[in-house]
XYZ file of C-alpha atoms in Angstrom:
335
model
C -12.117 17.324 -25.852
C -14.726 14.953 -23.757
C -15.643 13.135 -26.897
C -17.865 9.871 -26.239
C -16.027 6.663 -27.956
C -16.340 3.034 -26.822
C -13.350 2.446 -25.376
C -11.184 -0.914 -25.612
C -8.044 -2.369 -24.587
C -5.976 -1.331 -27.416
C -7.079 2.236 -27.008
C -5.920 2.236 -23.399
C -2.578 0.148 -24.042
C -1.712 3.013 -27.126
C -2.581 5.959 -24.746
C -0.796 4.187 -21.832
C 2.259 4.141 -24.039
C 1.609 7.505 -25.415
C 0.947 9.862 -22.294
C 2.683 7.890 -19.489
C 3.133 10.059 -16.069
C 5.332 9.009 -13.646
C 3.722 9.344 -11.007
C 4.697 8.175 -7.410
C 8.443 7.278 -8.280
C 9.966 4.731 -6.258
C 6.834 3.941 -4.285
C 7.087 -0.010 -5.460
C 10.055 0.095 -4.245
C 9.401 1.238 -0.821
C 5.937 -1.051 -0.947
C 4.360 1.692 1.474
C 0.346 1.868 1.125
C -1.043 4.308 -0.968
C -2.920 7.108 0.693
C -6.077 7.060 -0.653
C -9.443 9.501 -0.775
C -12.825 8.877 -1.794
C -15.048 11.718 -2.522
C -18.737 10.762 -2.912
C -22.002 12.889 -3.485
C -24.027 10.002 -1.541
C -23.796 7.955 1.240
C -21.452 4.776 0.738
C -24.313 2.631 1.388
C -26.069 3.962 -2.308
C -25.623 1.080 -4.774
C -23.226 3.021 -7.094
C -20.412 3.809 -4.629
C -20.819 1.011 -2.024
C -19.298 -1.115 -5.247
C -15.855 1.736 -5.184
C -16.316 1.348 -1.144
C -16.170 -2.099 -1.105
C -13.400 -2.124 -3.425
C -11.098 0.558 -1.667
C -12.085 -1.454 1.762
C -10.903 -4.279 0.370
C -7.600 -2.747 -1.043
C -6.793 -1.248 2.459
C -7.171 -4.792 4.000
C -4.443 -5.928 1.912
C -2.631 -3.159 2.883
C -1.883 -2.032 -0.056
C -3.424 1.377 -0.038
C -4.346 3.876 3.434
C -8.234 4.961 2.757
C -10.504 7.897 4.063
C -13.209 9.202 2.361
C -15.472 12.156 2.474
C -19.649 11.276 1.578
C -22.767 13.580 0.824
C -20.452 16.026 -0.640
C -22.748 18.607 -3.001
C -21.664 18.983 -6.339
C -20.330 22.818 -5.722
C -18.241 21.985 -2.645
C -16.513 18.842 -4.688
C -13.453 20.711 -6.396
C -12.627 22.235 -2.427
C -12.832 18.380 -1.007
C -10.647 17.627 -3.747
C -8.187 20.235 -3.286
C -8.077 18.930 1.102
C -7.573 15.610 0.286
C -4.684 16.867 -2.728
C -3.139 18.997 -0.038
C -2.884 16.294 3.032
C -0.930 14.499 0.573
C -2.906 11.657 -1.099
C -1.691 9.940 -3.668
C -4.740 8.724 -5.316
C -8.165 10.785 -5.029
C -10.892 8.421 -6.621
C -14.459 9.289 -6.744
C -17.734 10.411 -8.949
C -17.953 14.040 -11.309
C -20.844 13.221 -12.802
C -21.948 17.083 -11.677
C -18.616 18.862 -11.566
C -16.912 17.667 -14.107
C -14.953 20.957 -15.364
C -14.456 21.805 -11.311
C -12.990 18.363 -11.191
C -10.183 18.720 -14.069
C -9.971 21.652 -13.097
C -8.440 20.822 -9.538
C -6.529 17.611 -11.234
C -4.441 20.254 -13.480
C -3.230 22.254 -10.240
C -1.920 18.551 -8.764
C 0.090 16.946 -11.415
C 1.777 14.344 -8.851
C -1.797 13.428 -7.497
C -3.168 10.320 -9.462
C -7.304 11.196 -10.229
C -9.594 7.888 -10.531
C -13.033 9.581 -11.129
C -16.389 8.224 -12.635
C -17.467 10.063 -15.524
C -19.756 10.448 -18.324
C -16.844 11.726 -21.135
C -13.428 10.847 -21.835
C -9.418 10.895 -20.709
C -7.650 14.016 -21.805
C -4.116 13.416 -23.355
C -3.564 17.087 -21.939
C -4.263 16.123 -18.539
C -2.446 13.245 -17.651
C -2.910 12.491 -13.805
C -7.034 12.393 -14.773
C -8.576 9.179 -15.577
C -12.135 8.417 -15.710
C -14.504 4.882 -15.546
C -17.675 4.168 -15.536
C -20.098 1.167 -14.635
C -19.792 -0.746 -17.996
C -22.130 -3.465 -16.712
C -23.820 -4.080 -19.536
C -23.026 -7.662 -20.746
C -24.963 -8.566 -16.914
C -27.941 -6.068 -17.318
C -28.594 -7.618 -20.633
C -28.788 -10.946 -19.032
C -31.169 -9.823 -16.566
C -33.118 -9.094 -18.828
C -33.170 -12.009 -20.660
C -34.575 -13.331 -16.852
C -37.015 -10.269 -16.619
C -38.576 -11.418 -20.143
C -39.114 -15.015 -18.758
C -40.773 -14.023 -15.674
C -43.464 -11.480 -16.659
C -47.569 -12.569 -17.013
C -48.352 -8.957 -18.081
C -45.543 -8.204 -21.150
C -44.922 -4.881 -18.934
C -42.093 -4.206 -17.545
C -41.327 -0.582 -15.320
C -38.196 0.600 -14.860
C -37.155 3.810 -12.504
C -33.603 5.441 -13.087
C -31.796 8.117 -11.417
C -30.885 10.602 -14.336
C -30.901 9.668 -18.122
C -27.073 9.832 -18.234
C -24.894 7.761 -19.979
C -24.548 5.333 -17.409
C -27.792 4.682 -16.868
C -28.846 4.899 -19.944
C -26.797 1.823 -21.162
C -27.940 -0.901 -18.440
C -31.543 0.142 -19.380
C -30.903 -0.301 -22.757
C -28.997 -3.728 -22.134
C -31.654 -5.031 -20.064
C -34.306 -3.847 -22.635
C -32.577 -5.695 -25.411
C -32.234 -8.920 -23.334
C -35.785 -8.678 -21.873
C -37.082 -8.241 -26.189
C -34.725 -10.747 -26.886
C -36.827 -13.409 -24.693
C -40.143 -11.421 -25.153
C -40.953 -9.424 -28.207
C -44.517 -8.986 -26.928
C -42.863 -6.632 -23.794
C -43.717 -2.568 -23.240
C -41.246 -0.655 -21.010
C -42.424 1.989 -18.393
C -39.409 4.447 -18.210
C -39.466 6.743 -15.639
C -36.252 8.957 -14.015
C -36.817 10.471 -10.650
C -33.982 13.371 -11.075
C -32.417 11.930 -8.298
C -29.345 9.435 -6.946
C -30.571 8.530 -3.629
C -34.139 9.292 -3.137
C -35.857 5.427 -1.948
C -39.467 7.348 -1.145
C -39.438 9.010 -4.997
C -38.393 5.467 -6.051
C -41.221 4.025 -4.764
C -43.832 5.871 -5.090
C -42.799 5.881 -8.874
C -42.552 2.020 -8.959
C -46.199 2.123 -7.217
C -47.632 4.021 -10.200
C -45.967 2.000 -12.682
C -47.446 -1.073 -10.701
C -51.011 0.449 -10.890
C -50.177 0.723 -14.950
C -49.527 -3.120 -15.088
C -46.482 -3.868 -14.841
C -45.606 -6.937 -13.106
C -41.449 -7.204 -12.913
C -39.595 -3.606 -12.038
C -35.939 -2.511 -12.833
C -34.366 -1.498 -9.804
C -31.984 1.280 -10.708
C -32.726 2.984 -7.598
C -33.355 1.832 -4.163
C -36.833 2.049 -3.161
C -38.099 -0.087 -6.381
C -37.683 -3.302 -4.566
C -39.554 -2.330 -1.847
C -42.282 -1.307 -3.810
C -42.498 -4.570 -5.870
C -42.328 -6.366 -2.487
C -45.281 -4.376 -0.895
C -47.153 -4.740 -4.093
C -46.408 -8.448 -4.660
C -44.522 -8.257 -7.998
C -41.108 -9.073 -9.333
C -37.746 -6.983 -9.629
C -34.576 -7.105 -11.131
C -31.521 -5.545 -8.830
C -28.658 -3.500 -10.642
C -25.486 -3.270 -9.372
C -25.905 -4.849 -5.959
C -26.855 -8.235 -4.982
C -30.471 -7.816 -3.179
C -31.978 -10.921 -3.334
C -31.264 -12.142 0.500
C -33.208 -8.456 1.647
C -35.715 -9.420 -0.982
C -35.992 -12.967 -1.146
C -39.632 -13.537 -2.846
C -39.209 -10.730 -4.814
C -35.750 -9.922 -6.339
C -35.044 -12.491 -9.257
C -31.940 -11.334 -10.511
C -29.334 -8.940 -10.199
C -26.304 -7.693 -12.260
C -23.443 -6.897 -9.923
C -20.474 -4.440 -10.341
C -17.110 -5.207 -9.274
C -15.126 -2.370 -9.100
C -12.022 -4.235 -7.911
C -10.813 -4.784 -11.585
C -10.652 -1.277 -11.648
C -9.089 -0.104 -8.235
C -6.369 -2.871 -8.803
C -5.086 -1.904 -12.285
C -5.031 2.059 -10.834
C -3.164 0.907 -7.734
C -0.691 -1.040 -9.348
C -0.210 1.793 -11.952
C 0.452 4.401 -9.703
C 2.744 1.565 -7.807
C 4.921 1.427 -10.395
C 4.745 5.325 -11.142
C 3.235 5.193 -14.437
C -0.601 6.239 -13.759
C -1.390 8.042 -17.019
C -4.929 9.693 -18.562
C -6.911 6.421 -19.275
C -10.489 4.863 -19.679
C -10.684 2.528 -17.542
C -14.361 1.365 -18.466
C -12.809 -1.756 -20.082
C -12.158 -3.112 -16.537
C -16.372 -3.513 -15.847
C -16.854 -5.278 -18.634
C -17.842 -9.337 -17.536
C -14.217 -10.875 -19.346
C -12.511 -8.663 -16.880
C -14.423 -9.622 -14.216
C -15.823 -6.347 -13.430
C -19.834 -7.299 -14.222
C -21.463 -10.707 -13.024
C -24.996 -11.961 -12.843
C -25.748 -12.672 -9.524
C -26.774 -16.235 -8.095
C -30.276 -16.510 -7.941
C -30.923 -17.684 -4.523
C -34.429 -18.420 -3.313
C -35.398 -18.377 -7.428
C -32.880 -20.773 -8.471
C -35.101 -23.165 -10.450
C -38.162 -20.630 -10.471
C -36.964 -19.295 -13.558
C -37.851 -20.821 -17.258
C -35.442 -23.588 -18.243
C -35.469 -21.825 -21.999
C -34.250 -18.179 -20.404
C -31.504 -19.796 -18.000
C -30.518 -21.818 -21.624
C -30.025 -18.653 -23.458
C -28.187 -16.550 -20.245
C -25.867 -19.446 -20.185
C -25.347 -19.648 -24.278
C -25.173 -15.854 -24.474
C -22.506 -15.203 -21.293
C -20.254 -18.035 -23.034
C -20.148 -16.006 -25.875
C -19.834 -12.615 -24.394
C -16.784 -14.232 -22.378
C -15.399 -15.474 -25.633
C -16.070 -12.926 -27.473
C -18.204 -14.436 -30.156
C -21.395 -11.908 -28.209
C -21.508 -8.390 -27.934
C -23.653 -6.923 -25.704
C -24.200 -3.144 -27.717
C -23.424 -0.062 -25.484
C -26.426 2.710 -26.574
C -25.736 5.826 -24.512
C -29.036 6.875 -25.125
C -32.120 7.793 -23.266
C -34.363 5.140 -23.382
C -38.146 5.724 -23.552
C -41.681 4.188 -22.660
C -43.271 1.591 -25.185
């Protein structure tokens, strides 16, 4: 049922079509803000869900949806948040499964008329059509990172600390692995996964050992890496948020997520009552505007004229389309 396909815009156009769910009748109509729930399993200030924060903030400044939301919720007591928030009569319940993802679908099936927006590592279910899932598809910006990363290392070693090896993850390490080979064949990759989302001391002291092992620019999945490279006097690369005024010597670039691509097209579904079981991945990729590289403040003109050549050939193309940045799901591994 939760099969893993790259998803694209036709796919989510036919299944639009196919399994539409009118959901919300009439609300365009009365132009009333959408109530609105966030259920996270971290704080909002983690790098993941401050991007869905931000976005919902933003949303509920334009008064276009009414937003509370629930953080640090463990992974067994997210199907009874979900159920609260169903039952006080929100509209739209967005959030992260990652670890309850049955629980989840679950609770979605016993609210038809709720609209579900949840991150998640499988698919939409034709059968359950108030449940849609995305995901951080930021991998056209990772891979440009990396292209930055390649430039910038003395040592051809390169550490990079993850959360969990799960599919999201797994595909901006991979990105940013291809870009950084793409600059520098000669590179070896430390891979390391702490087993955790929000755990800064694991994060460092990881990044420290991979420091003492040579590397010389780190992959900042998780916070805490930046902090170690910036004790330690090395380079990193930020992922998903922009870094680079906390750590200006030592963050070069960062590839951003912009969830609003994907907030706005669920809103303005469940607007016009027609929220169905979607993917909405599509809307991180960079020609949607959900995935940028970030400006590269105190290193503008620090980096090697050849790699800022090559980001700016290689983004042209992945906006055109002439460039595809592959999406590989799977775990990646040391050198």
């Amino acid at each position: 049922m939760f099969d893993r396909v790259i998803f694209n815009r036709r796919h989510f156009m036919a299944s639009t079509a196919a399994t539409s769910l009118m959901l919300g009748a009439g609300r365009a109509a009365a132009a009333e803000p959408i109530k609105t729930a966030g259920i996270y399993t971290v704080p909002v200030e983690q790098q993941w869900v401050s991007r869905i924060h931000k976005a919902a903030m933003t949303a509920q400044e334009r008064g276009e949806i009414e937003y509370s939301f629930s953080e640090n919720v463990s992974n067994t007591d997210y199907a009874r948040v979900m159920r609260e928030y169903a039952e006080a009569g929100n509209t739209l319940i967005i959030g992260e499964v990652f670890g309850a993802e049955q629980e989840a679908r679950e609770v979605a099936a016993d609210y038809p008329n709720v609209a579900f927006l949840m991150g998640s590592s499988f698919k939409e279910d034709a059968g359950l059509p108030n449940f849609s899932v995305f995901d951080n598809y930021i991998q056209d910006a990772a891979y440009l990172s990396g292209i930055i990363a390649g430039s910038m290392t003395a040592t051809n070693n390169i550490g990079m600390v993850g959360g969990f090896p799960i599919p999201e993850v797994n595909r901006l390490m991979n990105a940013f692995m291809a870009g950084a080979l793409e600059m520098n064949p000669d590179i070896e990759f430390q891979v390391s996964f702490i087993g955790s989302w929000f755990d800064p001391p694991k994060a460092k002291e990881t990044a420290f050992a991979m420091i003492e092992n040579g590397a010389d620019v780190l992959y900042a999945e998780r916070f805490g890496v930046s902090d170690a490279a910036q004790e330690k006097g090395v380079l990193a690369i930020g992922n998903v948020i922009d870094t680079q005024s906390d750590y200006p010597e030592t963050v070069v670039a960062s590839a951003i997520w912009n969830f609003e691509p994907t907030l706005d097209m669920a809103i303005a579904s469940v607007q016009a009552g027609d929220f169905t079981a979607a993917d909405y991945g599509v809307y991180s990729f960079m020609n949607q505007g959900g995935n940028e590289l970030a400006p590269l403040g105190t290193f503008e003109g620090k980096v090697p004229a050849n790699a800022m050549e090559l980001v700016a050939t290689r983004q042209a193309e992945i906006m055109s389309g002439a460039f595809t940045v592959t999406v590989n799901d799977d775990e990646p591994t040391s050198s």
